[in-house]
XYZ file of C-alpha atoms in Angstrom:
604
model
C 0.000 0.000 0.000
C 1.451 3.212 -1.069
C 1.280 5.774 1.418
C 0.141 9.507 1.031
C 2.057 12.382 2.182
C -0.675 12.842 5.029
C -0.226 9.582 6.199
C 3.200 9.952 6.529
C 3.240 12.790 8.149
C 0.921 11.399 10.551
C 3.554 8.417 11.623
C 6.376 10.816 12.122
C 3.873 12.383 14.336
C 3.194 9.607 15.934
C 6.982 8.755 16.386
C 7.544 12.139 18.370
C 4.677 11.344 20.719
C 6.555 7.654 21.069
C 9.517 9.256 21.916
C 8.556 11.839 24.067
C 6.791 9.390 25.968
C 10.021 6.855 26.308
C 12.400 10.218 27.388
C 9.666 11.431 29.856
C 9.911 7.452 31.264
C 13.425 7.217 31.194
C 14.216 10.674 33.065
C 11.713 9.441 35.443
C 13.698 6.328 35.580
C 17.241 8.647 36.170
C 15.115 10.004 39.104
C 14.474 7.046 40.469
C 18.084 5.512 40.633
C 19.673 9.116 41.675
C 17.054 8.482 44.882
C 18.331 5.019 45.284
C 21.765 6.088 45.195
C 20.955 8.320 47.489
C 18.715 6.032 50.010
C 21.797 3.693 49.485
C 24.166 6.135 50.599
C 22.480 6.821 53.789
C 22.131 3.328 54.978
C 26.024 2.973 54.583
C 26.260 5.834 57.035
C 23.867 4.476 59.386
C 25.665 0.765 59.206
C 28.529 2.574 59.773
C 27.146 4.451 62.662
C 26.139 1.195 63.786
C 29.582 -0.091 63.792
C 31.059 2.553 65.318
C 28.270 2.612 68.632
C 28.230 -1.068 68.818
C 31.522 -2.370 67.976
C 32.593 -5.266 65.435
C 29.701 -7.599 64.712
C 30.264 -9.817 61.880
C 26.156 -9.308 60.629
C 26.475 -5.701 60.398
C 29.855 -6.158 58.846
C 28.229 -8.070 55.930
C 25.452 -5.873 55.805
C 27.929 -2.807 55.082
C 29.327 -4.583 52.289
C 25.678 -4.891 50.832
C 24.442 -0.990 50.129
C 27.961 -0.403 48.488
C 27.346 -3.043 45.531
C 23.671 -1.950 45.376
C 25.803 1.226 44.648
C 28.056 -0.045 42.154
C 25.041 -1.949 40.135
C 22.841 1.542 39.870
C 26.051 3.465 38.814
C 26.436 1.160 36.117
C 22.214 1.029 35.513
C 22.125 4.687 35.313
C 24.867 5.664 32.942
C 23.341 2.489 30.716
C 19.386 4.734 31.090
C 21.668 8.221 30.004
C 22.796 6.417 27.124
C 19.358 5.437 25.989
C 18.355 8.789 26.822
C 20.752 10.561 24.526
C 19.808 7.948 21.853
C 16.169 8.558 22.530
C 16.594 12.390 22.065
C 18.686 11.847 18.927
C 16.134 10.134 17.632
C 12.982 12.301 18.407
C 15.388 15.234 16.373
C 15.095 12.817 13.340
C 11.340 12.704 13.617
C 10.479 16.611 14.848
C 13.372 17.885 11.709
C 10.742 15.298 9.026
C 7.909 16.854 9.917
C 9.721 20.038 10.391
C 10.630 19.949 6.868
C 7.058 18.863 5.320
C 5.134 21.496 7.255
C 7.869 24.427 6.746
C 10.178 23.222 4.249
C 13.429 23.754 7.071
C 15.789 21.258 7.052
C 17.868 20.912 10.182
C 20.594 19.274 8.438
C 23.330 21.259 6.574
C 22.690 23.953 3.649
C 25.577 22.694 1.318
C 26.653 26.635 1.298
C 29.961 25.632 0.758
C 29.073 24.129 -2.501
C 28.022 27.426 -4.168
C 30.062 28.206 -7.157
C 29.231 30.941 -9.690
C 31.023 29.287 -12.800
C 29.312 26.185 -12.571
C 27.219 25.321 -15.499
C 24.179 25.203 -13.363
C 24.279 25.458 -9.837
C 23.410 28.571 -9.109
C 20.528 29.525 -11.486
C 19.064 26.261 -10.495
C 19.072 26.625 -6.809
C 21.311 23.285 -6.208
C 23.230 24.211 -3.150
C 23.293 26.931 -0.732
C 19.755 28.026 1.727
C 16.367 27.541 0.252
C 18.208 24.617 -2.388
C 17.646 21.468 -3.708
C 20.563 20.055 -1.111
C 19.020 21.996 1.766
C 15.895 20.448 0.537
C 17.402 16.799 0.419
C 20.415 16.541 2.466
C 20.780 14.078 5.528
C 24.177 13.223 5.804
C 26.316 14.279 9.026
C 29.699 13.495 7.906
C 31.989 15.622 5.383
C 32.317 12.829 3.096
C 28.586 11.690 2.870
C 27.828 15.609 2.192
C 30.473 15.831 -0.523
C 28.939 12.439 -2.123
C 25.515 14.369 -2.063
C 26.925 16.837 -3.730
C 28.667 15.485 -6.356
C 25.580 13.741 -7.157
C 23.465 16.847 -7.874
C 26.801 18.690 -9.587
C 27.058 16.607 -12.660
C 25.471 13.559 -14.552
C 25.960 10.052 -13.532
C 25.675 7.447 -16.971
C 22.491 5.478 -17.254
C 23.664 2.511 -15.855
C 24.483 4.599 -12.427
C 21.215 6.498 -12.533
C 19.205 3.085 -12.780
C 21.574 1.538 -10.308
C 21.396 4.298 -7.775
C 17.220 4.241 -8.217
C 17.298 0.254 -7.048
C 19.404 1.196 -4.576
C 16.974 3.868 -3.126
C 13.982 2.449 -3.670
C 15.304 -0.716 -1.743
C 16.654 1.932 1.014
C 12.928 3.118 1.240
C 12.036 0.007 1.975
C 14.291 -0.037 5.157
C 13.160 4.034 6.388
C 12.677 2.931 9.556
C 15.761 1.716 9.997
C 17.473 4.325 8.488
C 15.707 7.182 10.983
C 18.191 5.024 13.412
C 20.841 5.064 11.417
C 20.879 9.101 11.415
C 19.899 9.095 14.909
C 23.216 7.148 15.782
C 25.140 9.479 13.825
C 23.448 12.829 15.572
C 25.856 13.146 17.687
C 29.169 13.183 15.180
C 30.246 16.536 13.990
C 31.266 16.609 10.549
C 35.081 16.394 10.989
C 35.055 13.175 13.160
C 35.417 10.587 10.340
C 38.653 12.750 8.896
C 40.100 12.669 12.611
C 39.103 8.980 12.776
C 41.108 8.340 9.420
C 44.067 10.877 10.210
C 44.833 9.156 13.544
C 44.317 5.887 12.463
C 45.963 5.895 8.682
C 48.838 7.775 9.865
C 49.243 8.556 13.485
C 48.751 5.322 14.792
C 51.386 3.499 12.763
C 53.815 6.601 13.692
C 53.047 6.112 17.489
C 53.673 2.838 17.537
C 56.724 2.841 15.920
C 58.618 2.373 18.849
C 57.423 -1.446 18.933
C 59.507 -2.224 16.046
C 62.455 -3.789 18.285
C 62.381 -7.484 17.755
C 63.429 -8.224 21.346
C 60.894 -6.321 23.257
C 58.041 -7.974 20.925
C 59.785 -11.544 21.995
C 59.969 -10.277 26.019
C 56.504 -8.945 26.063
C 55.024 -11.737 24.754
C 56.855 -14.200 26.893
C 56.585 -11.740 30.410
C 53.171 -13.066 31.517
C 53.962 -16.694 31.177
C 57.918 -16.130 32.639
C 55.870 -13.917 35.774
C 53.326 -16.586 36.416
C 56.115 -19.163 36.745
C 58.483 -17.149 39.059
C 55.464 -16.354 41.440
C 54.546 -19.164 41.628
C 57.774 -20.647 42.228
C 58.090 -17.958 44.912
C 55.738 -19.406 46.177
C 56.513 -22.543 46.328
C 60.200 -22.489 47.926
C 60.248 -18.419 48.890
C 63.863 -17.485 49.903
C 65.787 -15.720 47.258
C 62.991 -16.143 44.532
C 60.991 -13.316 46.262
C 63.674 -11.115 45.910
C 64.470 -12.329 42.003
C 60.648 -11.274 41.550
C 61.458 -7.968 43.287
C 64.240 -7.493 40.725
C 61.743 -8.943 38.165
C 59.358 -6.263 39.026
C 61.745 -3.330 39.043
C 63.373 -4.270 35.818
C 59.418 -3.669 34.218
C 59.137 -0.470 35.843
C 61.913 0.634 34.435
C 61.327 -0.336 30.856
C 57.611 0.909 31.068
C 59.351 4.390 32.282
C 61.705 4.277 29.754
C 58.579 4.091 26.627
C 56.371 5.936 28.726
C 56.436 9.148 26.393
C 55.607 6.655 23.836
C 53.060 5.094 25.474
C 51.323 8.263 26.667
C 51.548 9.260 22.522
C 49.544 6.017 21.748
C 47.152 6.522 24.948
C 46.396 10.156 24.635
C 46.695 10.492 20.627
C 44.884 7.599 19.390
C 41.932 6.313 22.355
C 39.842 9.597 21.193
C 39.567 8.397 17.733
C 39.070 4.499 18.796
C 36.460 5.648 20.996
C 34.761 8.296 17.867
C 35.468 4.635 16.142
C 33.175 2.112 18.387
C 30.391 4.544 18.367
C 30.422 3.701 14.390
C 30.208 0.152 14.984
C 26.218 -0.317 15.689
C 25.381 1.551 12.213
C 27.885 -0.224 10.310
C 26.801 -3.084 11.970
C 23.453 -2.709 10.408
C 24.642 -2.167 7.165
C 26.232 -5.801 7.630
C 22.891 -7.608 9.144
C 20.988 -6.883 5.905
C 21.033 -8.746 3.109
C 20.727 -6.236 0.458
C 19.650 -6.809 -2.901
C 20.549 -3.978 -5.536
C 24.048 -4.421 -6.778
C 25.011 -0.393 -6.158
C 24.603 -1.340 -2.395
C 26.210 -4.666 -2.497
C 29.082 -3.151 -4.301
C 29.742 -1.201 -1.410
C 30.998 -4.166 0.463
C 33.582 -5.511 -2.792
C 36.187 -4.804 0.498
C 34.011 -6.723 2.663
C 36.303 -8.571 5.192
C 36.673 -12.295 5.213
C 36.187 -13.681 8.652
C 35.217 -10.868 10.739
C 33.064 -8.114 9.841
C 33.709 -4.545 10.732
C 31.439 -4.012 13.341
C 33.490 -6.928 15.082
C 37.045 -5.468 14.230
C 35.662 -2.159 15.765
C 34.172 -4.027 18.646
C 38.057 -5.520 19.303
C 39.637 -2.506 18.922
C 37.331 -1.525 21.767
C 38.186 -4.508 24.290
C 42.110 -3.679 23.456
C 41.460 0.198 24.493
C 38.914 -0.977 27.389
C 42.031 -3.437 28.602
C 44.589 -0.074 28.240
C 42.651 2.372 30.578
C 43.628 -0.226 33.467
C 46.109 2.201 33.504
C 44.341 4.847 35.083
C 43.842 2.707 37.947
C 46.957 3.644 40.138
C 46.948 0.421 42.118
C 45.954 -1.686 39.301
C 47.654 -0.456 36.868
C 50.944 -0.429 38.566
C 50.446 -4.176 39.320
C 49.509 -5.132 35.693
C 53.193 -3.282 34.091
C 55.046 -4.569 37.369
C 54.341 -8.221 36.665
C 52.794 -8.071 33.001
C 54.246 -4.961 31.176
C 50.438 -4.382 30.702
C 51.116 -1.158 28.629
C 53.403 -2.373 26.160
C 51.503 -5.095 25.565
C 48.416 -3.150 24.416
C 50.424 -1.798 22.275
C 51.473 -4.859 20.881
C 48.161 -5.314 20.864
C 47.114 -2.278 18.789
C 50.034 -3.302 15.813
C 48.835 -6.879 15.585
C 44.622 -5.253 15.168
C 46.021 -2.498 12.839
C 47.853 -4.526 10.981
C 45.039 -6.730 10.417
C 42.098 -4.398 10.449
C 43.251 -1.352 9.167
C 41.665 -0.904 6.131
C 38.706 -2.852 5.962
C 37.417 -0.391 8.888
C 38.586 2.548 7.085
C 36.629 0.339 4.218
C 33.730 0.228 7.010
C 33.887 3.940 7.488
C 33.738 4.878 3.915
C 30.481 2.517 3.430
C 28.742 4.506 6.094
C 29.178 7.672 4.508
C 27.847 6.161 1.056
C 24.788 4.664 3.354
C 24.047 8.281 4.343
C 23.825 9.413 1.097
C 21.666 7.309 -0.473
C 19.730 7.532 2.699
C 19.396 11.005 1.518
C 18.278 10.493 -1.419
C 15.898 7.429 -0.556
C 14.252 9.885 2.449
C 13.456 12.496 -0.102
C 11.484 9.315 -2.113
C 10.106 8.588 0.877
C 8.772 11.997 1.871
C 7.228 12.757 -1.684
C 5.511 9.827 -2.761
C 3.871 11.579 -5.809
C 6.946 11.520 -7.402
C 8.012 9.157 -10.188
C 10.890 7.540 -10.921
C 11.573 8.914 -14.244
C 12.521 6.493 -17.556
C 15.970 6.781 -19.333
C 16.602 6.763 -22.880
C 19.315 6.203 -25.041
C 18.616 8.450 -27.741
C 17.879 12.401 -27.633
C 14.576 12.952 -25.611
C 12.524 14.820 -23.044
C 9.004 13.844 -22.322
C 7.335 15.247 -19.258
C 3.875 15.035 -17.686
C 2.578 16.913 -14.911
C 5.979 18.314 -13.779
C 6.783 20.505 -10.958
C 9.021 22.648 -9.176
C 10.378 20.236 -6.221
C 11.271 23.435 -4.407
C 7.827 24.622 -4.218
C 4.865 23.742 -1.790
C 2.587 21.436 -2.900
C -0.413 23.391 -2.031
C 0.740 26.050 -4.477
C 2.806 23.946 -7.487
C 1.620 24.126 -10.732
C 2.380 21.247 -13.026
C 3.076 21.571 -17.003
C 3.431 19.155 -19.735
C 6.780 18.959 -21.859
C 8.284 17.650 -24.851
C 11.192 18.050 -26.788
C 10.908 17.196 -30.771
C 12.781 14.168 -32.218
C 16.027 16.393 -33.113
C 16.921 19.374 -31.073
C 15.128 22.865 -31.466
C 15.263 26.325 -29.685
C 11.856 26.812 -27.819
C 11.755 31.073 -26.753
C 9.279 31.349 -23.928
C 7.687 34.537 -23.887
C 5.580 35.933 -21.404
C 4.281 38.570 -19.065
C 6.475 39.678 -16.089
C 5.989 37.200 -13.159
C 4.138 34.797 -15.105
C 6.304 32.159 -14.604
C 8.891 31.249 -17.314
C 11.809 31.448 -15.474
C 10.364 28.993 -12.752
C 9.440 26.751 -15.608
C 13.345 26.943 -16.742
C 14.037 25.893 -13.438
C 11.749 22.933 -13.252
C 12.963 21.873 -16.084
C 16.317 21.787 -15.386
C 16.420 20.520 -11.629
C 14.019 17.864 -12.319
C 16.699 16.408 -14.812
C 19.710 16.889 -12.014
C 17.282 15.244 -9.316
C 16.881 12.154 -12.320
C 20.676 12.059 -13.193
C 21.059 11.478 -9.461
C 19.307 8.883 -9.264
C 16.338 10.078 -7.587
C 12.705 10.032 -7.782
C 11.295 13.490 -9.591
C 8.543 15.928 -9.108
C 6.598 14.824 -12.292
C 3.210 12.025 -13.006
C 5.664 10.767 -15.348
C 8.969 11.475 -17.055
C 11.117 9.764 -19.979
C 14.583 11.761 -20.491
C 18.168 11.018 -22.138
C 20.934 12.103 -20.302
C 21.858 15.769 -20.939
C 25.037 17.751 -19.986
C 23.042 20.700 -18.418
C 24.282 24.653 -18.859
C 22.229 27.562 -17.933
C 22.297 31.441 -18.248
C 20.110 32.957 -15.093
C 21.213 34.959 -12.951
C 24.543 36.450 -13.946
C 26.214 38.966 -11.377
C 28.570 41.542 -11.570
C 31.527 41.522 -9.537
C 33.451 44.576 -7.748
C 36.389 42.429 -6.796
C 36.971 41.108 -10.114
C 36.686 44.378 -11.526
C 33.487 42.839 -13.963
C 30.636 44.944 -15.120
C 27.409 42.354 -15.758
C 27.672 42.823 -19.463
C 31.399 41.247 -18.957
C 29.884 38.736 -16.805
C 27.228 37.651 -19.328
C 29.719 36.926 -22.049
C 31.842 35.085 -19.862
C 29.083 33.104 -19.406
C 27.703 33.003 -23.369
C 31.615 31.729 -23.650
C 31.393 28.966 -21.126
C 28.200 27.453 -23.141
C 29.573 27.624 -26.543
C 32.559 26.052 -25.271
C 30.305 23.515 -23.259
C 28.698 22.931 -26.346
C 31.359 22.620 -28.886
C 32.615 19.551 -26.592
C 29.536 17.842 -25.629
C 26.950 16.917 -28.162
C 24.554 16.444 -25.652
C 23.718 19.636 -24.019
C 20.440 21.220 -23.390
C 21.225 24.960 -22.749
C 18.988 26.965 -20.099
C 18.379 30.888 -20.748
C 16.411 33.488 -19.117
C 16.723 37.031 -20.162
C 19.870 37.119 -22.158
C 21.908 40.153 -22.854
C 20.519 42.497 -19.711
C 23.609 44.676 -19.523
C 23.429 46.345 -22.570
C 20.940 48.429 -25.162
C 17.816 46.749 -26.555
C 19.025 46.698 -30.159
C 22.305 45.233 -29.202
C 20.304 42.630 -27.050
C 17.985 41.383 -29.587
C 20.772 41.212 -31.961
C 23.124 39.493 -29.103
C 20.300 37.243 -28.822
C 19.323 36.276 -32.321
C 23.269 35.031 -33.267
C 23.330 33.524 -30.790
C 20.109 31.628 -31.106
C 21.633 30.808 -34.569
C 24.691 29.805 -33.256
C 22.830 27.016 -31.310
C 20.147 25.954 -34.307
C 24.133 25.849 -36.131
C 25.374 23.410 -33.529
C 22.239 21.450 -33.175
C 21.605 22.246 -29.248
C 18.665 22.269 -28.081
C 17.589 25.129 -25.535
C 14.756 27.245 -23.747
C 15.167 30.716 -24.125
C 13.192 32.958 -21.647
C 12.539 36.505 -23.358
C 10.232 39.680 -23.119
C 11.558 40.152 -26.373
C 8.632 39.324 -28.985
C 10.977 40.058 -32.099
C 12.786 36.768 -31.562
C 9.499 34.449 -31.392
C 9.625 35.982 -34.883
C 12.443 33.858 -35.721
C 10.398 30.954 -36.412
C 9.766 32.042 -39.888
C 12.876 31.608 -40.806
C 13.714 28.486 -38.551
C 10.036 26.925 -38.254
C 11.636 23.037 -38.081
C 14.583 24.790 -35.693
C 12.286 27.306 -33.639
C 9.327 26.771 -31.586
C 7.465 29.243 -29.382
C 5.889 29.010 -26.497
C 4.411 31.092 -23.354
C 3.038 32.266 -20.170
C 0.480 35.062 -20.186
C -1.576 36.516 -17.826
C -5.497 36.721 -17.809
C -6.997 40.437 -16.468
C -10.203 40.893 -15.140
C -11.181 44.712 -13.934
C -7.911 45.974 -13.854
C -6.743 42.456 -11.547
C -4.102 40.084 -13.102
C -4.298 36.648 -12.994
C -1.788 34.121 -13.413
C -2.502 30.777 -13.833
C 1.323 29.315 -14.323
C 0.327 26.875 -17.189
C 3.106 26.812 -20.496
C 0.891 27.475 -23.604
C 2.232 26.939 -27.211
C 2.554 30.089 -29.605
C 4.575 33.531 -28.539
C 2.679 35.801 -26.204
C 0.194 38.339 -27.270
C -0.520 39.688 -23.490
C 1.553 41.556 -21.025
C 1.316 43.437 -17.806
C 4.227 46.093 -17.699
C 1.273 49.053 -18.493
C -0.201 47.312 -14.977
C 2.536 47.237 -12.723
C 3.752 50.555 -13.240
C 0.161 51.887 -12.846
C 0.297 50.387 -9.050
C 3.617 52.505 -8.589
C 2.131 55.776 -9.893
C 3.534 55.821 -13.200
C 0.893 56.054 -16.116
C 2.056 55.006 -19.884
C 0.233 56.978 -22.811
């Protein structure tokens, strides 16, 4: 059953109230054991009270013995219930940012600002990255890598085979959502950087810490000291005398070898336990990535490192026993013992060269698949969240069919949806129109649908059968006081890049609205007109937003190269109308004489 977007919005509802509920429970739960604790800690003082007025009785004795480990179990219970609480906050964020995001369009996740480049062939006139964009709109990847993946994505055309292998891969995804709201929730926590400090201090710090295990002699000694310690106490033991004072010697010897690598050892402790720690909290999502057997081969291909033997997750989880077994160290008493008798420090670090030489890469393999995870999880939540949208149909040979398409970016309340073809070979269709009456929005639903299908994604259309194009647009060109570059500069620069574009790839579809601003109308049309010709020359198809009726006339000359179509406006009393809908045939209405009326100014 396919859900609606009401329904849907109705179980992430339903998810906050869930979780809300379970953090209410467990902070009643912390309140609970923190009055334990605290019950606990007074009857130690009253058994000890007890002691002290009545003397040494073996019963009360025991009994003091008892509230302590009540102690020690509710420590351990209540750091296990702020664990789950964290998760369970984590997670209600993933819910409240879904609905969040259908009810206000806001996306708590990050903008892709740093994406936003001026020269590239489409970005920026078709609202790709940056506030209010189609990678605001989409984005749900924490880490720098999965954001850069999501961005590459939506910056350039994958082939066919990679668009219909990255839809099987989503739509299977969207078949696991639930699973992946835990996924993100898991990840919450991580700032971006944490996967490049995990990879930094395990790719090359680690390796240059542990350098100082190289010596052949102390990897023999530590490997043999428990065995050779075990037999000399116990020998002690045994006869006593002078063996209690070899062990002394025995024991002194240690301590002076763990002093001697301490600065090492401190490097290895200090420098690398952050990172193995940042590391084990990746192991339950990569875990999960492991337990399912996945089906689409862009998903199984993440695993062509996939370990033999153990999997990640398990790797991780013994990296995390060997780091657990080094902080005996911060146990004075213990501690001291364990490198006395066992050289208990070094041997970690044995430890940690034997596990990276083994594990190494597959985990940095591990690491890498998580950040692919998140973002097709991206991608597969925005197919989740719109499930009006189609999957769109790929052809091999020069074509653009659209029904009912629609600007993604736009509510659905207020979207209007057109219907779109291009002919069998490639023409130049001018879009006239009124001010406001919507053909630059149409330019840009045409053109971020087709990034949103080259990614792989589901689009905002009833249907839609495309080849792949190499997209280049003309929108919004900007002057620039640092570069010293007056608009009219910056629009050639930019007529440049597309003939350029254009002369290399055969398959470009060319996007412009308004060409030519920065300079006098005759210039403008004429600008306009060569150029048109330049692209009828070249065979590229286009749609060319103008107010300029003279070039709709070029379809006399052109009429198998040139179509026309438009947006006009409908007035009633003096009130304009739009209704948004792409009509064939150059415009014949406009509202100009209107708008300048509202701000005072009359035309004769």
């Amino acid at each position: 059953m396919v859900k609606t977007k009401d329904s849907i919005l109705k179980d992430y509802q339903n998810n906050i109230a869930a979780q809300e509920a379970r953090i209410s429970a467990l902070k009643k739960k912390l309140n609970n054991i923190s009055f334990s604790r605290l019950g606990l800690f007074v009857a130690e003082i009253l058994i000890l009270a007890a002691i002290i007025n009545m003397g040494f009785h073996p019963i009360l004795t025991g009994l003091l013995v008892i509230p302590f480990v009540l102690f020690l179990i509710l420590v351990k219970k209540q750091s296990a219930v702020q664990v789950e609480l964290t998760y369970a906050g984590q997670l209600l964020w993933v819910y409240q940012n879904e609905v969040n995001q259908i009810l206000t369009g806001k996306n708590g996740y990050n903008s892709g600002v740093q994406y936003e480049d001026e020269l590239h062939p489409y970005a920026s006139d078709l609202d790709i990255y940056g506030p209010g964009s189609l990678y605001a709109f989409s984005n749900r990847c924490k880490t720098e890598r999965g954001m850069n993946l999501l961005a590459e994505n939506l910056g350039k055309p994958n082939d066919k085979d990679t668009i219909l292998a990255r839809q099987e891969a989503i739509k299977e995804l969207t078949g696991h959502i639930d699973q992946t709201f835990h996924f993100r929730a898991e990840l919450q926590s991580h700032q971006p950087e944490h996967l490049r400090t995990i990879q930094r201090k395990l790719v090359h710090d680690l390796p240059e810490q542990l350098r100082f295990t190289d010596k052949p002699w102390l990897k023999f000694y530590v490997k043999i000291v428990p065995y050779f310690s075990m037999v000399l106490f116990a020998a002690a033991l045994i006869f006593g005398g002078v063996l209690w004072q070899i062990l002394g010697l025995f024991a002194a010897f240690h301590a002076g070898l763990t002093f001697l690598n301490l600065h090492h050892i401190n490097k290895v402790y200090y420098g690398f336990t952050g990172g193995a720690n940042l590391l084990t909290s990746f192991s339950g999502i990569i875990k999960w990535t492991e337990d399912v057997a996945w089906n689409s081969p862009y998903i199984r291909n993440l695993f062509a490192e996939k370990e033999e033997g153990l999997a990640v997750s398990a790797q991780i989880k013994q990296l995390a026993k060997i780091i657990q077994a080094f902080d005996a160290r911060l146990n004075v008493i213990l501690g001291g013992f364990l490198n006395l008798f066992f050289l208990w420090d070094l041997k970690c670090c044995m430890y940690l060269v034997k596990w990276h030489n083994q594990y190494a890469k597959p985990v940095m393999g591990g690491l890498t698949r998580v950040t692919a995870f998140e973002e097709l999880i991206s991608c597969a939540t925005l197919a989740y969240n719109q499930p009006e949208w189609t999957y769109p149909e790929l052809e091999d040979d020069f074509h653009l069919q659209v029904f009912g398409l629609g600007h993604p970016l736009i509510p659905q309340s207020v979207r209007v949806l057109n219907d779109f073809q291009l002919m069998e070979k490639p023409t130049v269709d001018i879009v006239t129109g009124s001010n406001m009456a919507g053909k630059s929005t149409f330019l840009r639903t045409v053109g971020i649908n087709m990034v949103l299908a080259f990614a792989g994604t589901p689009v905002c259309a009833n249907k839609m059968s495309v080849s792949i194009f190499h997209l280049l647009s003309y929108m919004r060109i900007k002057d620039s006081l640092n570069d010293q570059t007056s608009t009219f500069k910056a629009e050639l620069n930019r007529l440049k890049m597309i003939l350029d574009a254009i002369s290399n790839a055969s398959n470009s579809l060319v996007l412009i609205d308004e060409m030519l601003r920065g300079t006098n109308s005759r210039d403008k049309f004429l600008g306009s007109k060569v150029f048109i010709e330049k692209l009828i020359e070249q065979k590229t198809p286009a749609l060319f937003a103008t107010h300029d009726l003279q070039l709709s006339e070029m379809i006399a000359d052109y009429p198998k190269q040139v179509r026309n179509y438009h947006f006009d406006i409908q007035i009633n009393e003096g009130e304009m109308n739009f209704d948004y809908k792409l009509k064939y045939g150059p415009c014949t209405t406009f509202n100009a004489a209107l708008l300048l009326k509202e701000i005072g100014l009359t035309l004769n």
